[in-house]
GROMACS .gro file of N, CA and C in nm:
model
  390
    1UNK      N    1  13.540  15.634   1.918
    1UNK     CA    2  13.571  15.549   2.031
    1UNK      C    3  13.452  15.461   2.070
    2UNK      N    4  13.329  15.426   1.979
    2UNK     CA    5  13.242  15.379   2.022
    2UNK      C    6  13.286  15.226   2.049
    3UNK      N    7  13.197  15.165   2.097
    3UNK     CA    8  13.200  15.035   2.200
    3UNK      C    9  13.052  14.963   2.130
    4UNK      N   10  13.067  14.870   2.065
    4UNK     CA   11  12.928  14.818   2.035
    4UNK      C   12  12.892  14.746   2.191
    5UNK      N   13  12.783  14.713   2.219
    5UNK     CA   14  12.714  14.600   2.321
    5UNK      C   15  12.781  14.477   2.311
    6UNK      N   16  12.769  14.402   2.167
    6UNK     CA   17  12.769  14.282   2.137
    6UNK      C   18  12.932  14.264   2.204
    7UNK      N   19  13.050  14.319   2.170
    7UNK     CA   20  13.145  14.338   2.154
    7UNK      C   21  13.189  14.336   2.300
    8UNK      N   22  13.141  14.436   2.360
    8UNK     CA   23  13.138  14.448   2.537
    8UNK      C   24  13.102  14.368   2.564
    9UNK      N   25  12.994  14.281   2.548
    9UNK     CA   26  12.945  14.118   2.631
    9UNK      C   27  13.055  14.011   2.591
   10UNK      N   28  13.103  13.990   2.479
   10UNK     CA   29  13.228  13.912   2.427
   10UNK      C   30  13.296  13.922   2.535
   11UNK      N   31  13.361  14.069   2.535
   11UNK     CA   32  13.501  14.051   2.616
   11UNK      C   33  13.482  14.047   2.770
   12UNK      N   34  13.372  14.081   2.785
   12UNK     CA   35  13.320  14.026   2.958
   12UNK      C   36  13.304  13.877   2.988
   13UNK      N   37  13.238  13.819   2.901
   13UNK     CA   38  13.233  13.651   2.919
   13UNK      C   39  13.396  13.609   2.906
   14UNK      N   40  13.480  13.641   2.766
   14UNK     CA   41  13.593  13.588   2.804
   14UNK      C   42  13.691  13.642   2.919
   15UNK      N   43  13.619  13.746   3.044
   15UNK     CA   44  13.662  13.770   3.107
   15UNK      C   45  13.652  13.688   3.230
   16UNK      N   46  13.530  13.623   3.254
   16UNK     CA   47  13.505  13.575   3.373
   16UNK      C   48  13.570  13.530   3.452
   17UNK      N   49  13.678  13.432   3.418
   17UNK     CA   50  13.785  13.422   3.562
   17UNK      C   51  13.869  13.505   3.621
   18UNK      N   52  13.806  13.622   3.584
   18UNK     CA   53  13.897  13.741   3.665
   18UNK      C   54  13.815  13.816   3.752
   19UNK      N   55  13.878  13.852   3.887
   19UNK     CA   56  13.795  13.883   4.007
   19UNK      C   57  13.678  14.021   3.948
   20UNK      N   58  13.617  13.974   3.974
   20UNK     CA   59  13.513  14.131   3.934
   20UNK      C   60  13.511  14.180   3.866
   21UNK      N   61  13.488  14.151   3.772
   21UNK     CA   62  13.500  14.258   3.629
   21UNK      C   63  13.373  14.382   3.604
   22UNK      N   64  13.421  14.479   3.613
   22UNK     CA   65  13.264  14.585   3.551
   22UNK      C   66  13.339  14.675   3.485
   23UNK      N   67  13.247  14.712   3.356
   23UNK     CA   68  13.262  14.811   3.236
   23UNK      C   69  13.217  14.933   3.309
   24UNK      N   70  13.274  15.098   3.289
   24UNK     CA   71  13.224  15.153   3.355
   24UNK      C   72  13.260  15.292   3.186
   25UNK      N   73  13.164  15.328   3.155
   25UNK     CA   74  13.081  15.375   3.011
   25UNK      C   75  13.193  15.513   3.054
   26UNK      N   76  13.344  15.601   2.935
   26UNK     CA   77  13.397  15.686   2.984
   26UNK      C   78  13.451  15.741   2.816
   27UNK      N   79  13.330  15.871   2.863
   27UNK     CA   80  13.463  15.943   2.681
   27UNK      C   81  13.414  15.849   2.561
   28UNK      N   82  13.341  15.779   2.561
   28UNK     CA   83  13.293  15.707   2.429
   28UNK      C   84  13.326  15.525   2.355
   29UNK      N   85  13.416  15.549   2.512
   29UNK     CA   86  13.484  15.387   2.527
   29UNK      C   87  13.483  15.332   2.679
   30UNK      N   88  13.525  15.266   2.726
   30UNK     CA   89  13.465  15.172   2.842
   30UNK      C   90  13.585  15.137   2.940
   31UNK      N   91  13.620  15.177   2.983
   31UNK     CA   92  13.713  15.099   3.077
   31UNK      C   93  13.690  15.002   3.216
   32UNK      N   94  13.787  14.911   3.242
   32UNK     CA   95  13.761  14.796   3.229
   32UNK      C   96  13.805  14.770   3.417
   33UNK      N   97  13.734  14.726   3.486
   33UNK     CA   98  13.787  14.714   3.611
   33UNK      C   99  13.799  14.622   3.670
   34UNK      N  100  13.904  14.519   3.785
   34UNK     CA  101  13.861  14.435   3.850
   34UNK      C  102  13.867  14.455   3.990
   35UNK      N  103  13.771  14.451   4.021
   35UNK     CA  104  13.788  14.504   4.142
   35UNK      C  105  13.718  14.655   4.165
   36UNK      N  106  13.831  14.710   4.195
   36UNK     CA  107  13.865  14.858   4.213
   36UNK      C  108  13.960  14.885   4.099
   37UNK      N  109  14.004  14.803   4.007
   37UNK     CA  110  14.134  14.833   3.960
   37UNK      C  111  14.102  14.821   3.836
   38UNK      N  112  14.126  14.994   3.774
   38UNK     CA  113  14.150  15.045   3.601
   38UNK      C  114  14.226  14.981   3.555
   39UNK      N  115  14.195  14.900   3.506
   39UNK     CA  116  14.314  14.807   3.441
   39UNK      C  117  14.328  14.767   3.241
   40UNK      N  118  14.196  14.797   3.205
   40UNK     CA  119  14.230  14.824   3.040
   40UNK      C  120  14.095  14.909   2.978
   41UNK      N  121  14.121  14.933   2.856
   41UNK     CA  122  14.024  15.054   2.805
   41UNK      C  123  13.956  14.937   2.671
   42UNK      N  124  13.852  15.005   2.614
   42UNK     CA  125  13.813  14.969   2.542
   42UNK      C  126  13.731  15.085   2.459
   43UNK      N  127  13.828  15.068   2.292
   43UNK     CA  128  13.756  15.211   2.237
   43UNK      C  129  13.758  15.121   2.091
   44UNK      N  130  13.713  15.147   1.988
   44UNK     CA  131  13.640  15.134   1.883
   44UNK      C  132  13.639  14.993   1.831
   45UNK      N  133  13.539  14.919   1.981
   45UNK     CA  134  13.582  14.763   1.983
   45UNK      C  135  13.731  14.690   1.922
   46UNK      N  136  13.812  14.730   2.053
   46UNK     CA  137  13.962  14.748   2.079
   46UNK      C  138  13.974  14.712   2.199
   47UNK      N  139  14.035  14.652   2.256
   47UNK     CA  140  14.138  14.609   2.393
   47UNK      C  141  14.217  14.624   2.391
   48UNK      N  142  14.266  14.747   2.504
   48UNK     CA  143  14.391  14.770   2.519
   48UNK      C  144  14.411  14.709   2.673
   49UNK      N  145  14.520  14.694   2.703
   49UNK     CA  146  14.551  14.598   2.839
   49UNK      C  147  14.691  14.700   2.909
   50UNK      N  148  14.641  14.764   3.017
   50UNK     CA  149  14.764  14.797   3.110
   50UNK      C  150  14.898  14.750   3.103
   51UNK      N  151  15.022  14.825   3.047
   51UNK     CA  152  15.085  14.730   3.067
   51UNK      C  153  15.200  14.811   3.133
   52UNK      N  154  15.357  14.766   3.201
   52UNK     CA  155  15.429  14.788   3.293
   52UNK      C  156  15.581  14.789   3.197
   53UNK      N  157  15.685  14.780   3.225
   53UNK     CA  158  15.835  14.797   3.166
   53UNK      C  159  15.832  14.632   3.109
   54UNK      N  160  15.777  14.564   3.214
   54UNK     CA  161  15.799  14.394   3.187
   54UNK      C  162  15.719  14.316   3.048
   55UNK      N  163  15.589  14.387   3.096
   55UNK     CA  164  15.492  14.332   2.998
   55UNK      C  165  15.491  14.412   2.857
   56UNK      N  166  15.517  14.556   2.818
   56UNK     CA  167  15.531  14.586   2.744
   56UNK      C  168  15.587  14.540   2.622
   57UNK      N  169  15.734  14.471   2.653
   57UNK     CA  170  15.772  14.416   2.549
   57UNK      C  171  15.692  14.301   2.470
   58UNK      N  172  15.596  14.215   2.518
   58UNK     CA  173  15.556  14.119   2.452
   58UNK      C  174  15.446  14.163   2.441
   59UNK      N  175  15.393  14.271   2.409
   59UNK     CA  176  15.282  14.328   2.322
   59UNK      C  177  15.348  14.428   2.196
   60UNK      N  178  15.488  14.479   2.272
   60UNK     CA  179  15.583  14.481   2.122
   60UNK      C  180  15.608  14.407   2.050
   61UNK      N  181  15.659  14.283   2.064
   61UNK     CA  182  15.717  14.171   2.002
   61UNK      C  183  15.592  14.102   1.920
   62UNK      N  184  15.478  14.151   1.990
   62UNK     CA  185  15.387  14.096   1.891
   62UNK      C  186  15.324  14.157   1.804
   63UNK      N  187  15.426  14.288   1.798
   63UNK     CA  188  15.346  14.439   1.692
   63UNK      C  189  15.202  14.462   1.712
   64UNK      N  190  15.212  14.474   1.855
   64UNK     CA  191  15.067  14.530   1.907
   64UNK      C  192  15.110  14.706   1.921
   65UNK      N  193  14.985  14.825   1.881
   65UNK     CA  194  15.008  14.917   1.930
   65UNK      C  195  14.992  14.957   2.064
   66UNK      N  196  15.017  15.081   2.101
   66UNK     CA  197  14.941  15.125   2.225
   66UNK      C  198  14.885  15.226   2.182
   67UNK      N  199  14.751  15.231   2.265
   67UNK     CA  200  14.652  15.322   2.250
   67UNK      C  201  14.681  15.460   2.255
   68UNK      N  202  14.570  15.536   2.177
   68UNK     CA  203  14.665  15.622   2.134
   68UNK      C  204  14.483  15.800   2.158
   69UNK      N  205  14.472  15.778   2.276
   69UNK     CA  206  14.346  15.878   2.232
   69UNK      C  207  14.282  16.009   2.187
   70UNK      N  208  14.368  16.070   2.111
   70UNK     CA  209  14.384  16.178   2.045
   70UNK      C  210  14.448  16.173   1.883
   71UNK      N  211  14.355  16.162   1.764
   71UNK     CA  212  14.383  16.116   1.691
   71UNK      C  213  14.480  16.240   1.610
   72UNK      N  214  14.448  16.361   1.664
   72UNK     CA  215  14.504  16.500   1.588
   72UNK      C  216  14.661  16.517   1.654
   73UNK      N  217  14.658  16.392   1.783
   73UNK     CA  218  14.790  16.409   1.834
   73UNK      C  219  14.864  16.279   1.873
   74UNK      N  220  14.888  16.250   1.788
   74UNK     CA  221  14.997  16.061   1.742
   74UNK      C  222  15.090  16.026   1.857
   75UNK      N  223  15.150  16.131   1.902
   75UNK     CA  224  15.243  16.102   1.977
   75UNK      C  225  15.224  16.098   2.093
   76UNK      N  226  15.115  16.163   2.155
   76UNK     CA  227  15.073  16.108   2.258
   76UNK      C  228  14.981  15.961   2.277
   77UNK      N  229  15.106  15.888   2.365
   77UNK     CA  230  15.046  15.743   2.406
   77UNK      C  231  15.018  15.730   2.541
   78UNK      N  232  14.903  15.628   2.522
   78UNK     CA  233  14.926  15.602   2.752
   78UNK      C  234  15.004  15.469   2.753
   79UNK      N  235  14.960  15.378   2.882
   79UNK     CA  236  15.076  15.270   2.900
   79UNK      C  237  14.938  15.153   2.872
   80UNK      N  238  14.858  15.180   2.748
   80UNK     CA  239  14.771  15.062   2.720
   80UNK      C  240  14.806  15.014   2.570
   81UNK      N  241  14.823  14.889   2.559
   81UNK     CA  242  14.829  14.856   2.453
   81UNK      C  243  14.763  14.711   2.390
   82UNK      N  244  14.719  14.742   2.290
   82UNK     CA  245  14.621  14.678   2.223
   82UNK      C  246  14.671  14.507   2.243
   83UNK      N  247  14.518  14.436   2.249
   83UNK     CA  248  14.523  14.284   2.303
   83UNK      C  249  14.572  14.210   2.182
   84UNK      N  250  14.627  14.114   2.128
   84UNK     CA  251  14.613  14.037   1.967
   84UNK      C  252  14.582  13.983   2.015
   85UNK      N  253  14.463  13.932   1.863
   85UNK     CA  254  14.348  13.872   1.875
   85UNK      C  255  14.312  13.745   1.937
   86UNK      N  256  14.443  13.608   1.871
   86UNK     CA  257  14.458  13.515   1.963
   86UNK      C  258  14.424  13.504   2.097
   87UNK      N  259  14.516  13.634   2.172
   87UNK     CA  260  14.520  13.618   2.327
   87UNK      C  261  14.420  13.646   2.362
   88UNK      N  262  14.327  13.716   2.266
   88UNK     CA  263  14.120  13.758   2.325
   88UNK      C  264  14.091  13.646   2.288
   89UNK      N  265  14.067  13.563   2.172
   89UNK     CA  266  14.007  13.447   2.193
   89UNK      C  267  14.010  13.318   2.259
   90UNK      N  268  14.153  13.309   2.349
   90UNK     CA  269  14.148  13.239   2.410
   90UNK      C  270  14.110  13.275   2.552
   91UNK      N  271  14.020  13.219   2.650
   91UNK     CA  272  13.976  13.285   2.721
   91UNK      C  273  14.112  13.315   2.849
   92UNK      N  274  14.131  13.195   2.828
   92UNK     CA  275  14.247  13.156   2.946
   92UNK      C  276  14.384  13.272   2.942
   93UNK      N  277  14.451  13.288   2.832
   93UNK     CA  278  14.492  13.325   2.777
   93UNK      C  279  14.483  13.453   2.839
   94UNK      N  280  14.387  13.519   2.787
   94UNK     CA  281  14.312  13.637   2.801
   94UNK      C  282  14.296  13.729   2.946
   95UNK      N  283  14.273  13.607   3.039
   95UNK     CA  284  14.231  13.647   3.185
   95UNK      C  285  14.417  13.610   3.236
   96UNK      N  286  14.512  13.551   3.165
   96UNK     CA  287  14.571  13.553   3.250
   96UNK      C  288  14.700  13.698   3.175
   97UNK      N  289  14.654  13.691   3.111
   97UNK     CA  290  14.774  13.845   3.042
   97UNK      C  291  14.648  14.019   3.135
   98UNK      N  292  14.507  13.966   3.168
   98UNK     CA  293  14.484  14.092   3.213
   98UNK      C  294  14.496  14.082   3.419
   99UNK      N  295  14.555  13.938   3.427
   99UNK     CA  296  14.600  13.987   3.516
   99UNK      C  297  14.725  14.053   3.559
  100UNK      N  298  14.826  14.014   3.456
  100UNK     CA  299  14.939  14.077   3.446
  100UNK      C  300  14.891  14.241   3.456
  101UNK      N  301  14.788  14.286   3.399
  101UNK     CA  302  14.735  14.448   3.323
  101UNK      C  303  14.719  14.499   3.474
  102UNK      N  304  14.641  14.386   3.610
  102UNK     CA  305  14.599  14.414   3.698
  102UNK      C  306  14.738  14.461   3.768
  103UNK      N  307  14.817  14.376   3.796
  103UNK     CA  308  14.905  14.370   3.873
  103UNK      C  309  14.989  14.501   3.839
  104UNK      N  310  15.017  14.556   3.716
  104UNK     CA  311  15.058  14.650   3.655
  104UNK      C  312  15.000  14.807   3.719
  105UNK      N  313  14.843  14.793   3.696
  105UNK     CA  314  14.785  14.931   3.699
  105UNK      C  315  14.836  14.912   3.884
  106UNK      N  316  14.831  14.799   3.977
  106UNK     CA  317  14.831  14.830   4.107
  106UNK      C  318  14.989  14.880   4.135
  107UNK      N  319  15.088  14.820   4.057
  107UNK     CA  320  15.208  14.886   4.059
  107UNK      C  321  15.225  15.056   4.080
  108UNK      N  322  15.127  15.035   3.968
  108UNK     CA  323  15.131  15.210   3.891
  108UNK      C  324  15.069  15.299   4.025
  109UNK      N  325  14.979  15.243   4.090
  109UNK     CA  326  14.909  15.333   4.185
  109UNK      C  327  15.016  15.375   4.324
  110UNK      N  328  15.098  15.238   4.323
  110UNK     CA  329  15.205  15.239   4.473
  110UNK      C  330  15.289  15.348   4.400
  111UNK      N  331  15.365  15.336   4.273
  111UNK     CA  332  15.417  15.499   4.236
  111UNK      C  333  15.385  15.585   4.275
  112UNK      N  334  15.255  15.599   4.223
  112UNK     CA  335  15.181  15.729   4.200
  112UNK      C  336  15.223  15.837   4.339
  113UNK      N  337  15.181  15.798   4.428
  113UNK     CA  338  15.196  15.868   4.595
  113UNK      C  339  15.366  15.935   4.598
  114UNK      N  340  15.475  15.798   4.550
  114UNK     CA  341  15.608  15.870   4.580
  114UNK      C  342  15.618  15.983   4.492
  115UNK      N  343  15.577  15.942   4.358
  115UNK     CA  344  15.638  16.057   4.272
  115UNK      C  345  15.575  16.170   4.279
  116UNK      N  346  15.477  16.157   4.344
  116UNK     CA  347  15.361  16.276   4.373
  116UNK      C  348  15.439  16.415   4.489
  117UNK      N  349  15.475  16.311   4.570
  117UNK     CA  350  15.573  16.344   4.741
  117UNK      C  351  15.678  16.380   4.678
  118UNK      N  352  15.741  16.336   4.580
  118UNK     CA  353  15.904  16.414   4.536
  118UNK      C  354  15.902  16.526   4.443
  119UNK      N  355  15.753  16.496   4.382
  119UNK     CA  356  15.716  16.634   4.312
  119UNK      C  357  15.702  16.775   4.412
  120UNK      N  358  15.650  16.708   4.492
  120UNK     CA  359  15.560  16.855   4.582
  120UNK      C  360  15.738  16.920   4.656
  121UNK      N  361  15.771  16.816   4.692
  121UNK     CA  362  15.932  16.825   4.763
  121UNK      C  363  16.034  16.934   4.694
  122UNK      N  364  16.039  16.869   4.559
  122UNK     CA  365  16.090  16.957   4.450
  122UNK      C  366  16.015  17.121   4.414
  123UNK      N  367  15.883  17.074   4.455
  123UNK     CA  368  15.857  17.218   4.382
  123UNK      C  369  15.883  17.329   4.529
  124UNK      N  370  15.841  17.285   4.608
  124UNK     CA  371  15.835  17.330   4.754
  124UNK      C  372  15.973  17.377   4.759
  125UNK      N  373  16.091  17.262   4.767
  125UNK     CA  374  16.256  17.338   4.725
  125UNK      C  375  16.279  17.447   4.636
  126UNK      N  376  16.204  17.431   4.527
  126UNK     CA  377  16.235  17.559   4.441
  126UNK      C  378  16.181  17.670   4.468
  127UNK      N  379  16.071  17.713   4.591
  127UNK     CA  380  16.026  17.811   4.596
  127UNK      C  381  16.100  17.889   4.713
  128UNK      N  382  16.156  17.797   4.775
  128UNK     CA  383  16.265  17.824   4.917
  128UNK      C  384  16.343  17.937   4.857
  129UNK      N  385  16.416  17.823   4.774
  129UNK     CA  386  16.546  17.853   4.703
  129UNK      C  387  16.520  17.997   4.595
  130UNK      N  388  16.420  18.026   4.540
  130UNK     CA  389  16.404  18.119   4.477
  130UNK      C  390  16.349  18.244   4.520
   0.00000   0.00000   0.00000
């Protein structure tokens, strides 16, 4: 999962029109923030970009994978999937598909709380009930 330097300064410059960007060094690869917001990973000078039900498909359609961090276990995926190359070299391009990644991971966080609350709900019911 290493991360060269050179590679990390690349994708930070073609990052710059995006609010705040900082690399923050995790597990042997880098993930990627704006703001406050985890929004893509970076492992064996690789970009993967957050993505949502919407955006997913056109990182399918462009036979991009998704990241995958356990190599002894394939089938486990997260919801990041790899940048094509085009859309990194263009910068524009680039900053505006990771804001889609942004808007995505902030989606993911407004979930996070309900399904958290219907979990505890559920488990809390089953202990009533049992």
């Amino acid at each position: 999962m290493a991360v060269g330097r050179d590679y990390l300064d690349y994708v930070l410059e073609q990052l710059a029109g995006l609010s705040r960007v900082r690399p923050r060094r995790m597990f042997g690869g880098v993930g990627l923030y704006s703001d406050e917001v985890f929004f893509a990973i970076i492992s064996d000078d690789t970009v993967y970009l957050r993505v949502d039900a919407a955006s997913r498909a056109d990182f399918v359609a462009r036979g991009m994978g998704a990241f995958r961090p356990y190599a002894d276990r394939p089938e486990i995926s997260m919801t990041y999937f790899e940048v094509p190359a085009d859309v990194l070299e263009d910068c524009g391009s680039f900053v505006a598909w990771s804001r889609r990644a942004v808007a995505a991971a902030l989606e993911a966080a407004k979930e996070r709380p309900a399904r958290a609350r219907n979990s505890r709900r559920h488990a809390k019911a089953g202990r009533v009930r049992g």
